[in-house]
XYZ file of C-alpha atoms in Angstrom:
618
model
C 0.000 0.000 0.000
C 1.443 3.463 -0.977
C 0.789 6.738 -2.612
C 1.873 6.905 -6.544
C 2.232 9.625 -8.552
C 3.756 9.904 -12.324
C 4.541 12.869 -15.443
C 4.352 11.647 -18.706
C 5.810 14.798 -21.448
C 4.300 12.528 -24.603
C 3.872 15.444 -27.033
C 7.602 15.823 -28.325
C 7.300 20.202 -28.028
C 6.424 19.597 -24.549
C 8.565 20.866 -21.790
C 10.607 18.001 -19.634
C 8.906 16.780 -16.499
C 9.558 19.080 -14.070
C 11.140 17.338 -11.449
C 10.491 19.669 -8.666
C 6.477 19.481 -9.833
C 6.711 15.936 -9.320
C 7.908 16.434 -5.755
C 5.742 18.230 -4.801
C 2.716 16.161 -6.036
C 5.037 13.275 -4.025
C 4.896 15.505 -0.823
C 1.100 16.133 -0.724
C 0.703 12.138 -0.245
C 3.518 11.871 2.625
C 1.504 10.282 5.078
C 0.647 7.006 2.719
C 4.484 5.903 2.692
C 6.447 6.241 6.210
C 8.424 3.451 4.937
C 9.956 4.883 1.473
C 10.527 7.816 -0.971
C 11.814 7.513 -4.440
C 11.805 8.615 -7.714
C 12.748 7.355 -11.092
C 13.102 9.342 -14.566
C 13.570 8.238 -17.716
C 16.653 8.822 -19.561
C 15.106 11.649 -22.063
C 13.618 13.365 -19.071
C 10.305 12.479 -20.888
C 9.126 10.265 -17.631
C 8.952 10.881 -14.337
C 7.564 8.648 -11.341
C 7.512 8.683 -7.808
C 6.717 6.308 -5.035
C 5.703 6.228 -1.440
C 6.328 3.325 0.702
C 4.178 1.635 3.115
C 6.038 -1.961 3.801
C 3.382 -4.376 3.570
C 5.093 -7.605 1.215
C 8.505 -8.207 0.994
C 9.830 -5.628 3.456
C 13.340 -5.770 2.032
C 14.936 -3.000 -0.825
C 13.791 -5.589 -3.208
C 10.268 -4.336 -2.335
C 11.229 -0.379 -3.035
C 9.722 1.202 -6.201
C 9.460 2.706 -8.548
C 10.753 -0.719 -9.694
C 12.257 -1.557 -12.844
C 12.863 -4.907 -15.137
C 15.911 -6.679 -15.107
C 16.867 -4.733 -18.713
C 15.384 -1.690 -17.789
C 12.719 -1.715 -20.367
C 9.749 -1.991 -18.076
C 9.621 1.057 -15.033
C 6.405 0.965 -12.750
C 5.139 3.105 -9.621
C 2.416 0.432 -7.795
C -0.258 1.044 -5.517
C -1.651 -1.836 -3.413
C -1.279 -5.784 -2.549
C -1.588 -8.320 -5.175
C -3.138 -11.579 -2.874
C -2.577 -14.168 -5.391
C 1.128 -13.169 -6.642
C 2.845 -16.371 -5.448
C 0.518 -18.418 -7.821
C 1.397 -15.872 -10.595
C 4.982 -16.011 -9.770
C 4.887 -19.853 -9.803
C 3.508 -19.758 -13.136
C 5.328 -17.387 -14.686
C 8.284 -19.619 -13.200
C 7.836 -22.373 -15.093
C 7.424 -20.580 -18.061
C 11.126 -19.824 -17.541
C 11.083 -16.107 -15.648
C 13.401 -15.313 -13.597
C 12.580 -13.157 -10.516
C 14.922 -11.658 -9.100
C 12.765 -10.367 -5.522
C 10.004 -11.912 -3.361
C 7.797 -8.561 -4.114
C 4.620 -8.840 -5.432
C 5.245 -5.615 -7.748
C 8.051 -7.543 -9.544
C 5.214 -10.113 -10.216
C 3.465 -7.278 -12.394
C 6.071 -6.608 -14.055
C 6.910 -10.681 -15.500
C 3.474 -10.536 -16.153
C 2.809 -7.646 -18.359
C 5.653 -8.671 -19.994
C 4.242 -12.183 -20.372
C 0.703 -10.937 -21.372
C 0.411 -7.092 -22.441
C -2.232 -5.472 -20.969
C -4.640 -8.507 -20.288
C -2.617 -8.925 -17.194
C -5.196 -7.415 -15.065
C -7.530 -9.696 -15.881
C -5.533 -12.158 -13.662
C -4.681 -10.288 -10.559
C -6.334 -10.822 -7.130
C -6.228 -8.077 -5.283
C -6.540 -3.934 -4.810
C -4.023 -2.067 -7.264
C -3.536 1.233 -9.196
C -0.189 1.589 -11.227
C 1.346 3.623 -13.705
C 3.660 1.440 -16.093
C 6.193 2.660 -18.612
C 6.992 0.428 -21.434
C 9.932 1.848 -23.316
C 10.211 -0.302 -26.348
C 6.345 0.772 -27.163
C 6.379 4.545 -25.962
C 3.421 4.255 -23.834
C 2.395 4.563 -19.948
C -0.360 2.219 -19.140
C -2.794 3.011 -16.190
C -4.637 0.624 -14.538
C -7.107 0.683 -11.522
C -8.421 -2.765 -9.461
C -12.052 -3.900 -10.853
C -13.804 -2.874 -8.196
C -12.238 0.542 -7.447
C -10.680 -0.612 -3.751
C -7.348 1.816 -4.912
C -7.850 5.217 -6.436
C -6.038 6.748 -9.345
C -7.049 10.507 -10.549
C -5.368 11.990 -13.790
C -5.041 14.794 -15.476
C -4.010 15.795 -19.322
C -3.273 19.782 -20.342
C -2.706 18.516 -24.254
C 0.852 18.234 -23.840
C 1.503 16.228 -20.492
C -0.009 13.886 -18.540
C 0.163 13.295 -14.655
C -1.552 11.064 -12.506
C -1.146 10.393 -8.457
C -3.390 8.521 -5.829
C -4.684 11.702 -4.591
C -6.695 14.477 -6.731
C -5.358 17.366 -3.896
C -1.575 16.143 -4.842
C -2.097 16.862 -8.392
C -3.344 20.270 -7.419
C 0.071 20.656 -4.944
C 1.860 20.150 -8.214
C 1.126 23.830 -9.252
C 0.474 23.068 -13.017
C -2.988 21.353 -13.066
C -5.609 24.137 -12.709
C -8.196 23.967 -9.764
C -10.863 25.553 -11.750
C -14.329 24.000 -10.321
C -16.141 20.870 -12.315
C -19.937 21.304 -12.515
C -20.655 17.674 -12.150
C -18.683 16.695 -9.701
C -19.959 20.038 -7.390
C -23.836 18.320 -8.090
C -22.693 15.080 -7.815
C -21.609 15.600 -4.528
C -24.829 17.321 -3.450
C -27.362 14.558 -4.781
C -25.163 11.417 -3.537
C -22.707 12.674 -0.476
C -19.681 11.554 -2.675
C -18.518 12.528 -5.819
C -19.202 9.884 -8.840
C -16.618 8.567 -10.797
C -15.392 9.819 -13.515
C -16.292 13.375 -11.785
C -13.781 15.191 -9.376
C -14.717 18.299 -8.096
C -12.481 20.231 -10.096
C -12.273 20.080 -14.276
C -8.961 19.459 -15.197
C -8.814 16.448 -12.845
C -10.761 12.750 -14.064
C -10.883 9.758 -11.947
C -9.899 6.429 -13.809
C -12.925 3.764 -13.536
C -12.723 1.489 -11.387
C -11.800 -2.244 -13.366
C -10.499 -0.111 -16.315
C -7.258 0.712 -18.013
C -5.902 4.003 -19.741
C -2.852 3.967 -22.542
C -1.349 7.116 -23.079
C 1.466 7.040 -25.924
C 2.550 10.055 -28.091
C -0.630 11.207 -29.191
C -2.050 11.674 -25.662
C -4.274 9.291 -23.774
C -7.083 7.396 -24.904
C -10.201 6.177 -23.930
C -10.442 4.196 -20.233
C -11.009 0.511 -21.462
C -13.135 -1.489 -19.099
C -11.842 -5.074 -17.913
C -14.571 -5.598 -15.421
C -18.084 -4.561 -14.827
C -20.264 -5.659 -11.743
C -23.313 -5.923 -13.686
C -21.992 -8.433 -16.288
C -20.205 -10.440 -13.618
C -23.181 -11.017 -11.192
C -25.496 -11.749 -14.560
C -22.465 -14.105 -15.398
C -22.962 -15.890 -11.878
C -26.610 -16.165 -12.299
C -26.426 -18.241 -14.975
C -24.960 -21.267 -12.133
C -26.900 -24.170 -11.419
C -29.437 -23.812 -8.032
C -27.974 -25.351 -5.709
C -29.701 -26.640 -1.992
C -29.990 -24.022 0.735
C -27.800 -25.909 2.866
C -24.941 -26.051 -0.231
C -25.370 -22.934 -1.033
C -24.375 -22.219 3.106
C -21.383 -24.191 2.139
C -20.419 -22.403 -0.658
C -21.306 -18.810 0.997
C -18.296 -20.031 3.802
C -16.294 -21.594 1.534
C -15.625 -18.340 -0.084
C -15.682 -16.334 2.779
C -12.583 -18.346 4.403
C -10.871 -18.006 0.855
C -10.853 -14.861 0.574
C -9.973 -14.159 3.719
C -7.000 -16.666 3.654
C -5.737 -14.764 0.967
C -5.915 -11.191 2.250
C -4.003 -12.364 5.125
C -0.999 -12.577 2.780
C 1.211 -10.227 4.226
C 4.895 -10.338 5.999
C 3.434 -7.765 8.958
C 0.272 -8.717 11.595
C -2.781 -8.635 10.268
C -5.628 -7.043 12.471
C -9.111 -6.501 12.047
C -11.715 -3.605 13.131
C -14.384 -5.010 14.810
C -17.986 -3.614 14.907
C -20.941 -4.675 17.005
C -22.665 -6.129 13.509
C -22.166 -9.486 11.443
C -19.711 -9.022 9.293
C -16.319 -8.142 10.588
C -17.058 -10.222 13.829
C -17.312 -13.528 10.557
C -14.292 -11.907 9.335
C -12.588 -12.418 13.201
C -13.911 -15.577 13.513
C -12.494 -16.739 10.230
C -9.367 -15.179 10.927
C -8.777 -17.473 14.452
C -10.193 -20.841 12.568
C -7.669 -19.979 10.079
C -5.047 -20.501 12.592
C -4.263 -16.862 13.301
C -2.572 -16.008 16.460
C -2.494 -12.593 18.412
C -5.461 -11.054 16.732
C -5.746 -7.468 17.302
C -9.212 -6.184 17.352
C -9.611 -2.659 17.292
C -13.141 -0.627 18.188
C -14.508 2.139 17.768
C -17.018 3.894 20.497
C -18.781 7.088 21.353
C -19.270 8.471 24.951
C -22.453 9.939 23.563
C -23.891 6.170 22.487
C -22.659 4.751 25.969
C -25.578 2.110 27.330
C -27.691 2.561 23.938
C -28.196 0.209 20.945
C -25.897 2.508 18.709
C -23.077 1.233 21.113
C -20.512 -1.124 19.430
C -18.091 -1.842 22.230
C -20.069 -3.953 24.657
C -21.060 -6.822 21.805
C -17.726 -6.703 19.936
C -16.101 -7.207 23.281
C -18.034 -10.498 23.866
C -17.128 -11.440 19.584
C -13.400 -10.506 20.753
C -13.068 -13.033 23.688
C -15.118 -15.951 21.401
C -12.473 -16.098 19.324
C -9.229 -14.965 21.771
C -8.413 -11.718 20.053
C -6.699 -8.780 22.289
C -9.581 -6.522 21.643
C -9.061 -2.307 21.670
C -11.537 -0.147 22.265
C -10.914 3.613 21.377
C -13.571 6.429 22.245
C -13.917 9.356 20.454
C -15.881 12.571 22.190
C -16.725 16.042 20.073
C -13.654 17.954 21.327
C -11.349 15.521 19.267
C -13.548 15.553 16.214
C -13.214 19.248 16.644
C -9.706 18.806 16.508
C -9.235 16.762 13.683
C -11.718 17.829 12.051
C -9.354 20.367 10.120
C -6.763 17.439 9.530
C -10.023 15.195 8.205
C -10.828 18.053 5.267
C -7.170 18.484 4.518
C -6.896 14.777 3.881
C -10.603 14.127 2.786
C -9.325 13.818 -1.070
C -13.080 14.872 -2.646
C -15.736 15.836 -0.571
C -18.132 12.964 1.288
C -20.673 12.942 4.056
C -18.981 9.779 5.413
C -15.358 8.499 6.315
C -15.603 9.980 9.832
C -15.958 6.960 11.398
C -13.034 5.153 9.145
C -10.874 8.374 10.282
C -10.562 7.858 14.032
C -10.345 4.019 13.633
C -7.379 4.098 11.675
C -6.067 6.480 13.884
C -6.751 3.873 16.638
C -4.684 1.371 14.489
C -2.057 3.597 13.790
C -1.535 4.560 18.336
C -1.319 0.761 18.308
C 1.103 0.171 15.611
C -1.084 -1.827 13.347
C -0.246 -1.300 9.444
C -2.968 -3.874 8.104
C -6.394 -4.349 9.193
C -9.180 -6.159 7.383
C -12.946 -4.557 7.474
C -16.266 -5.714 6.821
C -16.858 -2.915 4.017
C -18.989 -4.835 1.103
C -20.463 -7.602 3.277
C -24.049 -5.443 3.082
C -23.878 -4.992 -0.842
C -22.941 -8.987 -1.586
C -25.788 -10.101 1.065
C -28.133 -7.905 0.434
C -27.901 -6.167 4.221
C -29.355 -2.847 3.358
C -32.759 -1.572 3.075
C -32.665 -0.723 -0.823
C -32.700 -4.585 -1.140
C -36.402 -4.533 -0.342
C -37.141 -0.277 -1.164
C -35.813 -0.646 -4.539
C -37.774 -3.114 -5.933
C -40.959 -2.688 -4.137
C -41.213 0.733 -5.235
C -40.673 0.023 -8.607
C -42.886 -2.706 -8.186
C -45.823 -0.700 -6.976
C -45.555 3.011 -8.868
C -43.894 1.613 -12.185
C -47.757 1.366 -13.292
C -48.266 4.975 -12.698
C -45.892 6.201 -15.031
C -47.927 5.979 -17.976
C -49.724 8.981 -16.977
C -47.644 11.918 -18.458
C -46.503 14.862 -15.766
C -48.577 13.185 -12.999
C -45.387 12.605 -11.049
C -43.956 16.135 -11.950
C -47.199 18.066 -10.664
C -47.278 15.722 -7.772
C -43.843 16.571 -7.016
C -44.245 20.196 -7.078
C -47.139 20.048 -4.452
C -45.430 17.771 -2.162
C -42.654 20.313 -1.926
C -44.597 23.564 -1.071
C -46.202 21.661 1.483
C -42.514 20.376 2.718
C -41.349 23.407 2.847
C -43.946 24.966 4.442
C -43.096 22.776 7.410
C -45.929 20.395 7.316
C -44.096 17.416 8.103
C -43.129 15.868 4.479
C -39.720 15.037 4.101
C -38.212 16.779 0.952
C -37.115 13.800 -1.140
C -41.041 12.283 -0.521
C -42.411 14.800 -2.860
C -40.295 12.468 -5.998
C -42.140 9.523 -4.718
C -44.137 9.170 -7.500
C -42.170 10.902 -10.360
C -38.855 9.069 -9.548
C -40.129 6.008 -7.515
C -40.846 3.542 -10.508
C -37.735 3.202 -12.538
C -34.729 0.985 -11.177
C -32.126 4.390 -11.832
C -34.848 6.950 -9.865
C -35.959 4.453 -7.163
C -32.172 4.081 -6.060
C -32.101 8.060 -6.884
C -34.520 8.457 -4.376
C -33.042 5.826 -1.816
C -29.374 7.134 -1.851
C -29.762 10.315 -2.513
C -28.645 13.460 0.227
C -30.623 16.083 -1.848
C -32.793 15.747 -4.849
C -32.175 17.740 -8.371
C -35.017 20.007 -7.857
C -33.543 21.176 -4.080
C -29.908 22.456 -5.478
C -31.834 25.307 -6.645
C -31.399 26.979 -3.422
C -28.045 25.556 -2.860
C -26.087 25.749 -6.144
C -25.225 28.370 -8.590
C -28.267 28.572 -11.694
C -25.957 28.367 -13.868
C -23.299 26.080 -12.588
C -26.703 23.984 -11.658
C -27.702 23.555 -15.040
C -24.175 22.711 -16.604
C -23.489 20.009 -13.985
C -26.980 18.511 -14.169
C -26.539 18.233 -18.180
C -23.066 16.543 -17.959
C -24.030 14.375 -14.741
C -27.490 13.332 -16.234
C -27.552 11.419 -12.763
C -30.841 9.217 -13.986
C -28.459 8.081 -16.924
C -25.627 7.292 -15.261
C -27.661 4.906 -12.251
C -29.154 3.010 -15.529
C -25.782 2.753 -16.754
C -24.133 0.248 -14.071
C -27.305 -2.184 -15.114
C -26.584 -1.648 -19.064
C -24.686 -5.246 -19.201
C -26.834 -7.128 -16.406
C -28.869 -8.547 -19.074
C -32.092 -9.985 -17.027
C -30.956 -9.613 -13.714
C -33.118 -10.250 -10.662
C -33.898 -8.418 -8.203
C -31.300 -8.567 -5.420
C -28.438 -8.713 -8.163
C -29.587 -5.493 -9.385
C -29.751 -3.504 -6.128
C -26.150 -5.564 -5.572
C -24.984 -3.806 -9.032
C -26.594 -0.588 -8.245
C -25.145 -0.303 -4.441
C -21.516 -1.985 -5.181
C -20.915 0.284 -8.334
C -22.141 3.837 -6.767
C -22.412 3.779 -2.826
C -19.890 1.367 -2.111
C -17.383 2.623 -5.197
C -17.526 5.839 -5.022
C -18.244 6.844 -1.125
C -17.177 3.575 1.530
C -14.272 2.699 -1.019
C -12.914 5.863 -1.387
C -13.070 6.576 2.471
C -11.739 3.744 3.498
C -8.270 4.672 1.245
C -8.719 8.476 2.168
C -8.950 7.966 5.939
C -7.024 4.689 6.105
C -3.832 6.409 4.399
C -3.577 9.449 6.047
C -2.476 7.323 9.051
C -0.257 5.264 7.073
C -2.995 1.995 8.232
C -3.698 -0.444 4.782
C -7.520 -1.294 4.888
C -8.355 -4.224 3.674
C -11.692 -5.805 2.413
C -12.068 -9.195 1.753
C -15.999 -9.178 1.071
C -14.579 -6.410 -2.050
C -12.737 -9.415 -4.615
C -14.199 -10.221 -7.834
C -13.028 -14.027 -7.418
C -14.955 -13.940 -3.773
C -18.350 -12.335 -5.840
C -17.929 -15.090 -8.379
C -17.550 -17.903 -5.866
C -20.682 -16.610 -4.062
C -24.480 -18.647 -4.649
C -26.511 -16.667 -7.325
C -28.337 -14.167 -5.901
C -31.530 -15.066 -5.890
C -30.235 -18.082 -3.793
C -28.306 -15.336 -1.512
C -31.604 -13.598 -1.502
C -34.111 -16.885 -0.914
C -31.608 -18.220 2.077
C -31.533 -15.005 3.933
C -27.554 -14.290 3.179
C -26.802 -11.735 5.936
C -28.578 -13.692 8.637
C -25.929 -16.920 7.056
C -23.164 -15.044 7.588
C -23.472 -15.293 11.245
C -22.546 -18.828 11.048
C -19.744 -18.592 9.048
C -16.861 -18.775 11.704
C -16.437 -22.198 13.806
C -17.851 -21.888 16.244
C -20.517 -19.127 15.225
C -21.273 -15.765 16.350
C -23.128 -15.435 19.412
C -26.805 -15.226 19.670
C -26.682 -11.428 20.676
C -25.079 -10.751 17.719
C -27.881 -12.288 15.613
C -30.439 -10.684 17.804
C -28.905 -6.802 17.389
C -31.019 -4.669 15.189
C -28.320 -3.468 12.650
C -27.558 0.531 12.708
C -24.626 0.990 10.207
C -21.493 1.793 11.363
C -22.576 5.703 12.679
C -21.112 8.536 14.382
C -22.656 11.573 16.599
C -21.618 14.366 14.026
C -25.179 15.188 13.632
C -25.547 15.897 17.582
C -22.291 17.629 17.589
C -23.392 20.027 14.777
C -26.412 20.538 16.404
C -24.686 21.287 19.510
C -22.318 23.585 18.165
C -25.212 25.178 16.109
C -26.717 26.306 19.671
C -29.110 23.470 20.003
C -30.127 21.293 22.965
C -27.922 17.856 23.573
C -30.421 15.607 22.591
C -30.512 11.538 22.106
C -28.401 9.880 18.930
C -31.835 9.975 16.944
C -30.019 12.077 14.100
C -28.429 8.454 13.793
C -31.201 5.942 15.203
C -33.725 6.901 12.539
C -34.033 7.121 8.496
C -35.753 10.578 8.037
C -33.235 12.023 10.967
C -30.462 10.435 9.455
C -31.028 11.711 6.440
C -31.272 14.915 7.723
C -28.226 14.720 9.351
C -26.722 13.482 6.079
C -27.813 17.214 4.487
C -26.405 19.307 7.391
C -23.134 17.667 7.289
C -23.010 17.701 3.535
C -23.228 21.777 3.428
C -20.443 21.578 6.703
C -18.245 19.499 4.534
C -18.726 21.480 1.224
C -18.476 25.378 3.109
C -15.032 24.531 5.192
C -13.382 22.432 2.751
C -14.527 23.419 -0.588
C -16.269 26.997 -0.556
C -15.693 29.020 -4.013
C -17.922 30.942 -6.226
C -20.015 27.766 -7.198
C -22.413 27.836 -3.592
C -25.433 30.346 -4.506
């Protein structure tokens, strides 16, 4: 795990990289790679890349990058763990390569060089690298299929640069930071920022399970490798298989993928919630013969004695399976503290990651580099609410939309009477215009604000340009475009693992995780795990989430069964209330949807005015 960054001069009247621009972009990412700094340019001075270490694999200098082949012709700058690298090193072994380090990012290299680009198609594991092929001119970019690693470029016409942090780019000082339309209303519908959108113009995140060539005349298009969609209609296509099989086969892949993201040559901890998931991960962990587990949880003095508290229950999961469990509580004035240091290192703006932020900062006071999460586990087994929403409001209103501008007028009712403080929540008033397609249903599910609210929040005119190149109804119906005749559950799965999970939990978990130097890993976020999964109407008929409870040997205890699930939540709504002026009240601003929600909108317009403010808020 480590922070990359690269400066490709491909037009031939282009200026040299600037080396000291390349620093700097290096510098903005210090706190992802305690364990290593380097650079490497290419002879012409047409290349440049840099490299931050965090020691994960092969802890030796044959692990240091940027890392080149044995005859130089092959440079790359790596971000992430490859989990399945000794089985691609074995192979490429006995096809008569010669390694010449026990690094995983030498691995990449025999292997491009064995198969081109297709490569990725065979790795296991969370990358984005930058790799220079001098006998072909090019730079090939390449980001992990289900976007675990980020990798943001950007392209003036004459250069191209690319890091693992849009902010680094910026600390460069040649990449404009003029604002992005799409990414500013992006951020205000969904709480995160979708992908390919940053907030700022001149800066594009690469897909996730795509790859990018650039060569002398400039980059192309982002090739796609993997979509969620076509890989979940791929696994429907199985045979049914028995609800107690298709337990077996739900733990079989749970333990393998766990086995393998335990491949590492430090400790391997885990954060441990109150809910299902990580305490399955845990249990898998000690059945897998792991020793000295380090759990480490997260608590809040404000949820002390209620159901919102994790510490009591993932104490008892802790001692089931002989793990030295830490719990860490967080009040308001440390979030006040750090909250400056969380919008410096928030990358692009998000209503979530708080949470992910003081854990890892638990890890790092304990000296843990690695820790595995439960992130995913809800979008694989169908553990949140849209799993049922979705469908049955499509199910219900879909009839109603042959009736022409009902839903509109409807809509525009709804909302005087919300505003006029009758007791309507905002996004209820789209009920019936959004509420009966698959891509307005989730709209209306995931959304912090609806389009029709920005107009008091946004710019008109910024508004109007970042609604026409978002065309957010579009782009939800896009993640389905390959799913074919997917069910039910597999299309919430495709809607939640490509948008909420990509986009917001994924790129938290790297934001918050690296700016303590702490690698998060998810083993419920693998392609090969998805694929060795039941189909999911199976997952859906056998009651997945409840399953995973029994995954560990022996299983999880009956209180953790029995606990209504919250999410993994934090007080920031009280606090802003508090801070506001208003009365200390109970965690309902977390306990509750329409409160949550609510909460979700105050902290959005916190996050956006002290981290982002410019001429684009009306």
């Amino acid at each position: 795990m480590c922070g990359i960054a690269g400066i490709f001069a491909y037009l031939d009247v282009a200026p040299p990289v600037d080396r000291a621009e390349l620093m700097r972009i290096n510098d903005r990412m210090t706190p992802r790679g305690p364990d290593g700094n380097r650079q490497w340019f290419s002879p012409d001075g047409r290349v440049g890349f840099a490299h931050l270490r965090l020691a994960i694999i092969d802890l030796s200098e044959g692990g240091a990058q940027p890392k080149a082949s044995a005859d130089g012709s092959l440079v790359i700058t790596f971000n992430g763990e490859i989990y399945n690298y000794r089985e691609l090193r074995a192979e490429l072994q006995a096809k008569g390569r010669v390694f010449q380090s026990e690094s995983d990012t030498e691995v990449l290299l025999q292997l491009y060089a064995e198969y081109g680009d297709a490569m990725v198609g065979r790795l296991r594991g969370m990358f984005a690298f930058g790799l220079w092929d001098l006998a072909r001119r090019r730079l090939l970019l390449a980001r992990d299929p289900l976007g675990i690693k980020p990798l943001y470029w950007a392209d003036d016409g004459w250069t191209l640069r690319f890091a693992s942090q849009a902010k680094a780019l910026l600390a460069g000082g040649a990449v404009p930071n003029d604002p992005d339309p799409a990414g500013i209303v992006g951020f205000h519908l969904f709480g995160s920022v979708p992908e390919p959108f940053t907030v700022w113009r001149a800066i594009h995140t690469l897909p996730a399970g795509t790859t990018l060539v650039v060569d002398a005349a400039g980059p192309g298009a982002p090739q796609r490798y993997y979509d969620v969609a076509g890989a979940l209609a791929a696994r429907a296509t199985a045979t049914p298989v028995e609800p107690a099989d298709a337990r077996r086969q739900v733990v079989a892949a749970v333990h393998d993928s766990v086995r393998y993201h335990l491949v590492a040559d430090v400790p391997v901890a885990v954060f441990l919630s109150a809910g299902l998931d990580s305490g399955a991960l845990l249990g898998t962990m000690a059945q897998l013969g792991v020793r000295d587990i380090v759990a480490v949880t997260l608590a809040f003095e404000e949820f002390r004695g209620a159901n919102l508290d994790e510490a009591p229950l993932a104490a008892e999961v802790a001692a089931r399976y002989g793990a030295r469990h830490i719990v860490r509580t967080v009040d308001r004035a440390e979030f006040e503290r750090d909250l400056p240091a969380i919008l410096d290192a928030m990358d692009l703006p998000s209503i979530d990651g708080i949470n992910t932020w003081f854990v890892a900062k638990a890890a790092r006071e304990a000296g843990i580099k690695v820790a595995l999460s439960g992130l995913g586990a809800d979008e694989c087994f169908g553990g949140y609410p849209s799993f049922t929403d979705v469908p049955r409001s499509i199910h219900w209103l879909r009839p109603m939309s042959w009736l022409p501008g009902l839903g509109a007028l409807v809509r525009r009712g709804l909302s005087a009477a919300a505003r006029a403080g009758l007791g309507i929540h905002p996004k209820a008033a789209g009920l019936l215009q959004y509420g009966g397609s698959w891509a307005g249903a989730y709209l209306l599910r995931r959304s912090v604000y609806m389009p029709w609210e920005l107009k008091d929040l946004l710019n008109p005119v910024m508004l109007k340009e970042g609604l026409r190149r978002l065309v957010p109804l579009k782009r939800i119906g896009a993640v389905l475009e390959h799913g074919g005749s997917l069910g039910d559950f597999d299309r919430v799965a495709a809607l939640e693992t490509s948008l909420y999970m990509r986009s917001q939990l994924l790129r938290d978990a790297d934001w918050a995780g690296m700016a303590h130097g702490v690698e998060i890993r998810v083993p419920y976020v693998d392609p090969f795990f998805l694929a060795a999964l039941p189909p999911g109407a199976t997952l859906a008929a056998m009651d997945a989430k409840a399953a995973v409870a029994d995954i560990p040997d022996p299983p999880l205890p009956a209180a953790s069964r029995a606990r209504r699930k919250t999410g993994f939540v934090t007080p920031v709504g009280r606090w802003l209330h508090e801070a506001s002026g208003g009365a200390s009240g109970g965690a309902g601003d977390a306990a509750d949807g329409k409160n949550l929600s609510m909460a979700s909108r105050n902290w959005a317009l916190r996050i956006w005015k002290a981290g982002w403010t410019g001429p684009v808020v009306a």
